[in-house]
PDB file of C-alpha atoms in Angstrom:
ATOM      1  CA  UNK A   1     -32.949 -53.472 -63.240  1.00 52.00           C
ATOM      2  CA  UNK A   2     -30.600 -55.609 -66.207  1.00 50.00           C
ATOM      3  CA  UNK A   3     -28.110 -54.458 -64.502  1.00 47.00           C
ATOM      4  CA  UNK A   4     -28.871 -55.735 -60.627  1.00 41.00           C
ATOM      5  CA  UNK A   5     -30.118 -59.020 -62.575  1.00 39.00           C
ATOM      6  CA  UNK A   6     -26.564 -59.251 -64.287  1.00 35.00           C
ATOM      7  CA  UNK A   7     -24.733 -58.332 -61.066  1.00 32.00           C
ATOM      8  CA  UNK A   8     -26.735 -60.617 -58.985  1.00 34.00           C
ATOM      9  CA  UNK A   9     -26.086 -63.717 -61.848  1.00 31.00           C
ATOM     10  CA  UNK A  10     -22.338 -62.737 -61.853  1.00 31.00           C
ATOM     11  CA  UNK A  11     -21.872 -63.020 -57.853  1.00 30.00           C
ATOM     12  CA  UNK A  12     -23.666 -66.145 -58.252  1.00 29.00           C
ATOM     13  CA  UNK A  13     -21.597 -67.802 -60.859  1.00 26.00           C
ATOM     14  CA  UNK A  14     -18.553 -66.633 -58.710  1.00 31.00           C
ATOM     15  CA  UNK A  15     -19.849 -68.691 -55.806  1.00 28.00           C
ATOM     16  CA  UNK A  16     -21.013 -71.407 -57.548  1.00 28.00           C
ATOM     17  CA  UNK A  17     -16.867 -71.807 -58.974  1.00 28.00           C
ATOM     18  CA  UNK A  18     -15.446 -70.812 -55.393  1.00 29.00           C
ATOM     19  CA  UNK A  19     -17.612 -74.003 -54.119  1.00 30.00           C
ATOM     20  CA  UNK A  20     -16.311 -75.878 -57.115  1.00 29.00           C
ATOM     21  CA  UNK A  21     -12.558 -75.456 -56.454  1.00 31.00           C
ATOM     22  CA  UNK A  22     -12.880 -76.090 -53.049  1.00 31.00           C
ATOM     23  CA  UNK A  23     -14.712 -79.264 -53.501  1.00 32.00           C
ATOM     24  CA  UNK A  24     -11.991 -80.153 -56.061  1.00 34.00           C
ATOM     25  CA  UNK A  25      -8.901 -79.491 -53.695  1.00 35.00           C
ATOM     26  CA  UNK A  26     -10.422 -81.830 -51.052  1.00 37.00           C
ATOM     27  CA  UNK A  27      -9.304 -82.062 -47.340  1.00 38.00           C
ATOM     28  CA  UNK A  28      -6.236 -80.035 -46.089  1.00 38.00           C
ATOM     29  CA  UNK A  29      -2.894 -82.051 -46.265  1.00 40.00           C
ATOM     30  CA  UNK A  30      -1.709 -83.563 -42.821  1.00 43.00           C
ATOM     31  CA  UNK A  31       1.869 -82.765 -44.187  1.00 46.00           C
ATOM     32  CA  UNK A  32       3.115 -79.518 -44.151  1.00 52.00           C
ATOM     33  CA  UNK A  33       5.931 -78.690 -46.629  1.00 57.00           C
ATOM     34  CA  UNK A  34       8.982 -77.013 -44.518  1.00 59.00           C
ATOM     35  CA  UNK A  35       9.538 -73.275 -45.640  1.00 67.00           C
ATOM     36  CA  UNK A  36      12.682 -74.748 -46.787  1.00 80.00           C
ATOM     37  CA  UNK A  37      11.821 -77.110 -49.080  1.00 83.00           C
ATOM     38  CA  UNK A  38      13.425 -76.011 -52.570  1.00 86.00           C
ATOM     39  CA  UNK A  39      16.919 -76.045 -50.332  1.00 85.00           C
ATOM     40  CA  UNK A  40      15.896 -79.574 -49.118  1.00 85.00           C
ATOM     41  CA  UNK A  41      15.089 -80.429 -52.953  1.00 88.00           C
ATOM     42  CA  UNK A  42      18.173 -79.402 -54.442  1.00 89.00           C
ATOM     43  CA  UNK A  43      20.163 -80.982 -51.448  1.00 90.00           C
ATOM     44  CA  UNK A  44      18.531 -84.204 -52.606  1.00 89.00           C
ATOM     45  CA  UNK A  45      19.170 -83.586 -56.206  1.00 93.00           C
ATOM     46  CA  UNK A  46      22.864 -82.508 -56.107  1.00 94.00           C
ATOM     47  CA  UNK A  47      23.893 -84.217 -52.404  1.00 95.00           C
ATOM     48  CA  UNK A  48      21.841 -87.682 -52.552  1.00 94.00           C
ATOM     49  CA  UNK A  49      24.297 -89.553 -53.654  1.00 95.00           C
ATOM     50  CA  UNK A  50      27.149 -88.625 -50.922  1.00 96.00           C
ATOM     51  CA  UNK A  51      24.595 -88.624 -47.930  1.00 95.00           C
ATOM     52  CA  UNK A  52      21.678 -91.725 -49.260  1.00 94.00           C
ATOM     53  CA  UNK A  53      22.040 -95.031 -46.359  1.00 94.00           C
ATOM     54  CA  UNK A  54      23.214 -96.718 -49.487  1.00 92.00           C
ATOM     55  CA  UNK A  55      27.041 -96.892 -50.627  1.00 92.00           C
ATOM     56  CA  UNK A  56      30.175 -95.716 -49.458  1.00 93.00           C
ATOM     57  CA  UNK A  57      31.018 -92.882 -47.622  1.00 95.00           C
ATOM     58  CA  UNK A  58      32.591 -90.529 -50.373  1.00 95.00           C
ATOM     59  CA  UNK A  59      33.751 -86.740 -50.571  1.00 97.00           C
ATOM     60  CA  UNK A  60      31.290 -84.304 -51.993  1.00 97.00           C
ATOM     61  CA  UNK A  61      30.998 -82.598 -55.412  1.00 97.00           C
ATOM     62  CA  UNK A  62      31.646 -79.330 -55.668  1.00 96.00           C
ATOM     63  CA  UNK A  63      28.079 -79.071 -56.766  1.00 96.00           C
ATOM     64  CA  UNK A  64      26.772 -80.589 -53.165  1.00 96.00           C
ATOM     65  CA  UNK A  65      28.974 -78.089 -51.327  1.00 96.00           C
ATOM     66  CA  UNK A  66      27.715 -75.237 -52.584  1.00 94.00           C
ATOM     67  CA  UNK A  67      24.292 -76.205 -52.143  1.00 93.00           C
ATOM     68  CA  UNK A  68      24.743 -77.140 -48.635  1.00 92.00           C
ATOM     69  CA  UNK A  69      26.386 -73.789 -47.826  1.00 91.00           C
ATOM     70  CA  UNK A  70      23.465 -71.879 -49.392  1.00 88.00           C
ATOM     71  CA  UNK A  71      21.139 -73.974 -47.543  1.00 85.00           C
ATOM     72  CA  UNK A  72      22.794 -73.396 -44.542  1.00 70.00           C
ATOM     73  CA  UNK A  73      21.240 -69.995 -44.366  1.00 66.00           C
ATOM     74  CA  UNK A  74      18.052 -71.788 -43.559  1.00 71.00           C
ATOM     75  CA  UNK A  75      20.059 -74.581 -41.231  1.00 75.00           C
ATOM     76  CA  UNK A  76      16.919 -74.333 -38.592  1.00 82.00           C
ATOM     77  CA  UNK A  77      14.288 -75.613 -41.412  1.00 84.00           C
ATOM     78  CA  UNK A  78      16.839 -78.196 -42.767  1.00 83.00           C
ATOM     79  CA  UNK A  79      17.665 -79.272 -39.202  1.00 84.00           C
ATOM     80  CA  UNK A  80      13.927 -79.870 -38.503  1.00 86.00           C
ATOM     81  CA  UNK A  81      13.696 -81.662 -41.707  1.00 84.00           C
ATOM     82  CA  UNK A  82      16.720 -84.078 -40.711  1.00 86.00           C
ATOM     83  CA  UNK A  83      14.885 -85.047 -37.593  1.00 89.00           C
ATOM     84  CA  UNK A  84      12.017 -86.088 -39.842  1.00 90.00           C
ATOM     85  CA  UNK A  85      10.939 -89.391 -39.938  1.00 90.00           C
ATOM     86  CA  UNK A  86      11.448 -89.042 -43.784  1.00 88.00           C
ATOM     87  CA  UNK A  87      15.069 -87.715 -43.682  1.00 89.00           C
ATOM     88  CA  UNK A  88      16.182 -90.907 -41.322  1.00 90.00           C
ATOM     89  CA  UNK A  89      14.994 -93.284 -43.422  1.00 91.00           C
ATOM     90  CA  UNK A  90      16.436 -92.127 -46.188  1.00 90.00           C
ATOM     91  CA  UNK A  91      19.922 -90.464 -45.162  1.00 93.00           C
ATOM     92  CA  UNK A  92      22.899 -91.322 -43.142  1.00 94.00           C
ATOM     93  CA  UNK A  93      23.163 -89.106 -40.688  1.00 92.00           C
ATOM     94  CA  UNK A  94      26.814 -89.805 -40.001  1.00 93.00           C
ATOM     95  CA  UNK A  95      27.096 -89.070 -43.936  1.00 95.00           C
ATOM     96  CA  UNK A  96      25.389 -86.152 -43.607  1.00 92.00           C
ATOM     97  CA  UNK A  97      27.953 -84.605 -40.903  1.00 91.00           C
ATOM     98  CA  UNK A  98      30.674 -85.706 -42.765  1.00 95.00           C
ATOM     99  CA  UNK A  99      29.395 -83.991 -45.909  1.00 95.00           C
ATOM    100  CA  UNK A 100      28.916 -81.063 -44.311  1.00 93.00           C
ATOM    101  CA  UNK A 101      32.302 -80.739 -42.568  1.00 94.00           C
ATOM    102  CA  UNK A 102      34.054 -81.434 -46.056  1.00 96.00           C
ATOM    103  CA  UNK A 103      32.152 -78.483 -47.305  1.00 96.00           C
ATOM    104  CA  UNK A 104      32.832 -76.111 -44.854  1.00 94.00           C
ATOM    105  CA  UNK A 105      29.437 -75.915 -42.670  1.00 91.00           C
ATOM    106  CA  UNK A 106      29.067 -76.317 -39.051  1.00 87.00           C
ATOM    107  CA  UNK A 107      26.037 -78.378 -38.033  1.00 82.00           C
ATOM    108  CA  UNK A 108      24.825 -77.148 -35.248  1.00 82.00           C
ATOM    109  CA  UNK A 109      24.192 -79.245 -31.787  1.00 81.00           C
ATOM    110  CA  UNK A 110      20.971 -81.107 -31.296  1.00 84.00           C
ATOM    111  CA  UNK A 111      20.845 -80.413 -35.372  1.00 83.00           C
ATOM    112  CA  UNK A 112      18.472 -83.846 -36.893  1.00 79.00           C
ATOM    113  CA  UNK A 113      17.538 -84.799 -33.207  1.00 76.00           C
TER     114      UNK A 113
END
């Protein structure tokens, strides 16, 4: 009988934390993360600077290029995330192409649209 009592109190305290973390992680995002998005980071972190609306148009580090050719291996998720309405108001896209052609990567047509 201890026993049911102790197994019954345990399920409840499980419950009673399942409800808690649910009420603490609050409504579903309306954004959904791409499946790509630690190639879309570290795009950001080692391309920004050749592909940002801001500056001159400049070759890329050797650093960008071979993050863009690993991330290229995902080029569907990082083309959906250039068509984004955050990727075009952050990046030139006519930076972006010519990044991507100094590094060796084909973008493919329709790619940011």
């Amino acid at each position: 009988m201890a026993q049911m009592r102790s197994a019954g109190l345990l399920a409840a305290t499980l419950l009673l934390l399942l409800a808690a973390a649910a009420a603490v992680s609050g409504p579903p995002s309306p954004y959904k993360l791409p499946a790509c998005q630690n190639d879309i980071d570290a795009l950001w972190h080692n391309c920004k600077q050749y592909v940002q609306k801001q500056g001159p148009k400049q070759k890329p580090s050797s650093a960008c290029c071979r993050t863009v050719q690993d991330a290229d291996a995902h080029e569907s998720c990082v083309c959906d995330y250039l068509g984004s309405r955050d990727a075009k108001e952050k990046l030139s896209m006519e930076k972006v192409f010519y990044v991507t052609k100094q590094c060796g990567v084909t973008v493919p047509a329709g790619c940011g649209e």
